[in-house]
GROMACS .gro file of C-alpha atoms in nm:
model
  194
    1UNK     CA    1   0.000   0.000   0.000
    2UNK     CA    2   0.290   0.232   0.070
    3UNK     CA    3   0.412   0.205  -0.288
    4UNK     CA    4   0.076   0.304  -0.444
    5UNK     CA    5   0.029   0.636  -0.267
    6UNK     CA    6   0.252   0.821  -0.515
    7UNK     CA    7   0.060   0.690  -0.822
    8UNK     CA    8  -0.241   0.910  -0.746
    9UNK     CA    9  -0.048   1.243  -0.730
   10UNK     CA   10   0.162   1.140  -1.028
   11UNK     CA   11  -0.147   1.057  -1.237
   12UNK     CA   12  -0.303   1.386  -1.138
   13UNK     CA   13   0.009   1.577  -1.248
   14UNK     CA   14   0.017   1.387  -1.574
   15UNK     CA   15  -0.347   1.473  -1.647
   16UNK     CA   16  -0.288   1.841  -1.567
   17UNK     CA   17   0.014   1.853  -1.797
   18UNK     CA   18  -0.189   1.699  -2.079
   19UNK     CA   19  -0.476   1.936  -2.019
   20UNK     CA   20  -0.261   2.247  -2.046
   21UNK     CA   21  -0.013   2.122  -2.308
   22UNK     CA   22  -0.021   2.351  -2.622
   23UNK     CA   23  -0.221   2.198  -2.910
   24UNK     CA   24  -0.422   1.973  -2.681
   25UNK     CA   25  -0.682   2.228  -2.591
   26UNK     CA   26  -1.035   2.131  -2.647
   27UNK     CA   27  -1.167   2.336  -2.941
   28UNK     CA   28  -1.407   2.610  -2.842
   29UNK     CA   29  -1.761   2.538  -2.946
   30UNK     CA   30  -1.847   2.705  -3.275
   31UNK     CA   31  -2.171   2.896  -3.311
   32UNK     CA   32  -2.415   2.720  -3.537
   33UNK     CA   33  -2.367   2.829  -3.894
   34UNK     CA   34  -2.650   2.979  -4.086
   35UNK     CA   35  -2.736   2.779  -4.395
   36UNK     CA   36  -2.571   2.925  -4.702
   37UNK     CA   37  -2.820   3.066  -4.950
   38UNK     CA   38  -2.722   3.159  -5.300
   39UNK     CA   39  -2.830   3.501  -5.405
   40UNK     CA   40  -3.101   3.444  -5.659
   41UNK     CA   41  -3.124   3.696  -5.941
   42UNK     CA   42  -3.439   3.903  -5.927
   43UNK     CA   43  -3.700   3.745  -6.147
   44UNK     CA   44  -3.908   3.995  -6.337
   45UNK     CA   45  -4.196   3.906  -6.562
   46UNK     CA   46  -4.106   3.956  -6.927
   47UNK     CA   47  -4.212   4.293  -7.053
   48UNK     CA   48  -4.476   4.286  -7.319
   49UNK     CA   49  -4.324   4.406  -7.643
   50UNK     CA   50  -4.513   4.665  -7.838
   51UNK     CA   51  -4.495   4.842  -8.171
   52UNK     CA   52  -4.619   5.201  -8.155
   53UNK     CA   53  -4.764   5.337  -8.477
   54UNK     CA   54  -4.869   5.696  -8.537
   55UNK     CA   55  -5.156   5.730  -8.783
   56UNK     CA   56  -5.067   5.909  -9.109
   57UNK     CA   57  -5.347   5.945  -9.365
   58UNK     CA   58  -5.280   5.844  -9.723
   59UNK     CA   59  -5.238   6.144  -9.955
   60UNK     CA   60  -5.585   6.193 -10.112
   61UNK     CA   61  -5.447   6.172 -10.466
   62UNK     CA   62  -5.287   5.830 -10.392
   63UNK     CA   63  -5.585   5.661 -10.228
   64UNK     CA   64  -5.709   5.348 -10.401
   65UNK     CA   65  -6.030   5.171 -10.322
   66UNK     CA   66  -6.081   4.794 -10.316
   67UNK     CA   67  -6.426   4.633 -10.325
   68UNK     CA   68  -6.540   4.274 -10.346
   69UNK     CA   69  -6.903   4.186 -10.274
   70UNK     CA   70  -6.986   4.365  -9.945
   71UNK     CA   71  -6.625   4.412  -9.839
   72UNK     CA   72  -6.410   4.718  -9.903
   73UNK     CA   73  -6.110   4.916  -9.782
   74UNK     CA   74  -5.888   5.204  -9.894
   75UNK     CA   75  -5.512   5.171  -9.940
   76UNK     CA   76  -5.211   5.327 -10.112
   77UNK     CA   77  -4.980   5.149 -10.353
   78UNK     CA   78  -4.614   5.229 -10.269
   79UNK     CA   79  -4.449   5.451 -10.536
   80UNK     CA   80  -4.316   5.246 -10.830
   81UNK     CA   81  -4.502   4.931 -10.719
   82UNK     CA   82  -4.789   4.763 -10.902
   83UNK     CA   83  -5.102   4.624 -10.744
   84UNK     CA   84  -5.350   4.363 -10.852
   85UNK     CA   85  -5.659   4.214 -10.689
   86UNK     CA   86  -5.592   3.872 -10.542
   87UNK     CA   87  -5.779   3.581 -10.694
   88UNK     CA   88  -6.128   3.555 -10.545
   89UNK     CA   89  -6.443   3.378 -10.659
   90UNK     CA   90  -6.816   3.405 -10.624
   91UNK     CA   91  -7.022   3.136 -10.461
   92UNK     CA   92  -7.150   2.871 -10.700
   93UNK     CA   93  -7.364   2.561 -10.672
   94UNK     CA   94  -7.080   2.335 -10.557
   95UNK     CA   95  -6.847   2.591 -10.404
   96UNK     CA   96  -6.860   2.855 -10.131
   97UNK     CA   97  -6.748   3.209 -10.201
   98UNK     CA   98  -6.382   3.297 -10.152
   99UNK     CA   99  -6.290   3.301  -9.781
  100UNK     CA  100  -6.033   3.580  -9.840
  101UNK     CA  101  -6.019   3.887 -10.062
  102UNK     CA  102  -5.779   4.173 -10.107
  103UNK     CA  103  -5.491   4.326 -10.297
  104UNK     CA  104  -5.143   4.200 -10.381
  105UNK     CA  105  -4.867   4.465 -10.396
  106UNK     CA  106  -4.563   4.389 -10.611
  107UNK     CA  107  -4.226   4.570 -10.597
  108UNK     CA  108  -4.080   4.701 -10.925
  109UNK     CA  109  -3.980   4.419 -11.161
  110UNK     CA  110  -4.128   4.145 -10.940
  111UNK     CA  111  -4.406   3.905 -11.040
  112UNK     CA  112  -4.478   3.777 -10.689
  113UNK     CA  113  -4.646   3.986 -10.419
  114UNK     CA  114  -4.436   4.128 -10.138
  115UNK     CA  115  -4.726   4.275  -9.940
  116UNK     CA  116  -5.078   4.138  -9.925
  117UNK     CA  117  -5.368   4.342  -9.786
  118UNK     CA  118  -5.631   4.084  -9.704
  119UNK     CA  119  -5.982   4.085  -9.567
  120UNK     CA  120  -6.134   3.753  -9.471
  121UNK     CA  121  -6.394   3.566  -9.271
  122UNK     CA  122  -6.132   3.478  -9.006
  123UNK     CA  123  -5.773   3.560  -8.911
  124UNK     CA  124  -5.503   3.367  -9.092
  125UNK     CA  125  -5.175   3.259  -8.927
  126UNK     CA  126  -4.817   3.234  -9.040
  127UNK     CA  127  -4.735   2.872  -9.116
  128UNK     CA  128  -4.413   2.862  -8.913
  129UNK     CA  129  -4.316   2.889  -8.543
  130UNK     CA  130  -4.331   3.254  -8.437
  131UNK     CA  131  -4.003   3.427  -8.359
  132UNK     CA  132  -4.172   3.732  -8.216
  133UNK     CA  133  -4.522   3.850  -8.131
  134UNK     CA  134  -4.615   4.194  -8.003
  135UNK     CA  135  -4.906   4.430  -7.958
  136UNK     CA  136  -4.954   4.711  -8.208
  137UNK     CA  137  -5.042   5.037  -8.034
  138UNK     CA  138  -5.189   5.342  -8.203
  139UNK     CA  139  -5.199   5.659  -7.994
  140UNK     CA  140  -5.156   5.452  -7.678
  141UNK     CA  141  -5.443   5.211  -7.752
  142UNK     CA  142  -5.417   4.852  -7.872
  143UNK     CA  143  -5.486   4.840  -8.246
  144UNK     CA  144  -5.376   4.486  -8.331
  145UNK     CA  145  -5.094   4.234  -8.318
  146UNK     CA  146  -4.770   4.183  -8.510
  147UNK     CA  147  -4.635   3.830  -8.557
  148UNK     CA  148  -4.295   3.754  -8.711
  149UNK     CA  149  -4.173   3.416  -8.838
  150UNK     CA  150  -3.915   3.264  -9.071
  151UNK     CA  151  -4.092   3.127  -9.379
  152UNK     CA  152  -3.953   3.012  -9.712
  153UNK     CA  153  -3.605   3.129  -9.610
  154UNK     CA  154  -3.709   3.487  -9.531
  155UNK     CA  155  -3.864   3.687  -9.251
  156UNK     CA  156  -4.242   3.727  -9.278
  157UNK     CA  157  -4.453   3.981  -9.091
  158UNK     CA  158  -4.823   3.952  -9.022
  159UNK     CA  159  -5.022   4.243  -8.881
  160UNK     CA  160  -5.372   4.157  -8.763
  161UNK     CA  161  -5.591   4.460  -8.693
  162UNK     CA  162  -5.837   4.451  -8.404
  163UNK     CA  163  -6.084   4.662  -8.602
  164UNK     CA  164  -6.119   4.526  -8.955
  165UNK     CA  165  -6.355   4.808  -9.057
  166UNK     CA  166  -6.556   4.710  -9.364
  167UNK     CA  167  -6.300   4.457  -9.488
  168UNK     CA  168  -6.478   4.154  -9.339
  169UNK     CA  169  -6.447   3.976  -9.007
  170UNK     CA  170  -6.069   4.017  -9.015
  171UNK     CA  171  -5.815   4.241  -9.185
  172UNK     CA  172  -5.446   4.151  -9.211
  173UNK     CA  173  -5.127   4.272  -9.375
  174UNK     CA  174  -4.887   3.997  -9.484
  175UNK     CA  175  -4.530   4.109  -9.561
  176UNK     CA  176  -4.288   3.876  -9.736
  177UNK     CA  177  -3.933   3.978  -9.655
  178UNK     CA  178  -3.772   4.227  -9.420
  179UNK     CA  179  -3.688   4.465  -9.706
  180UNK     CA  180  -4.059   4.543  -9.754
  181UNK     CA  181  -4.141   4.615  -9.390
  182UNK     CA  182  -4.096   4.998  -9.426
  183UNK     CA  183  -4.364   5.011  -9.699
  184UNK     CA  184  -4.591   4.792  -9.487
  185UNK     CA  185  -4.551   5.029  -9.191
  186UNK     CA  186  -4.660   5.321  -9.409
  187UNK     CA  187  -4.964   5.122  -9.520
  188UNK     CA  188  -5.040   5.040  -9.157
  189UNK     CA  189  -5.019   5.409  -9.060
  190UNK     CA  190  -5.268   5.497  -9.333
  191UNK     CA  191  -5.505   5.215  -9.248
  192UNK     CA  192  -5.504   5.311  -8.878
  193UNK     CA  193  -5.580   5.675  -8.961
  194UNK     CA  194  -5.911   5.594  -9.133
   0.00000   0.00000   0.00000
């Protein structure tokens, strides 16, 4: 028993040395970390695209009038262009009357229409996936819609007016090719002024 009495103080000293030895400290408790959140970009709804058009009446000397059955509208042929009525037909015993009517506008030297002014019983659509669609505004009020698509290797524009006037149940401007869009915009300005 005499030999064991020094083991207790020696063990106690050994434990104290270990407890205070550099590098053997117990790490301090860390405060709980807040979960990391990534900053999300602000999500905004896409802005509705619009095309604003100011009405500009056709010069009186350039106004042309189109009529087929009960349907009619006034238009202007761009300078140097030719215009021809599109092919329409009367109702017959085995066939209904033409569902569309209007005017084809041809650029100088061309035999195929570049702009088509068309009245119809219902709105037509471009036969390709739309690249763009926007509201047409005239003096701050919605006047129609503009659709743009790639068709037959070129950009086509289709303006559908909300108020077809006396042109039928629908009135549309088809534009074949980006080069003819300025003339179509002038036609649109004149049509919206009447």
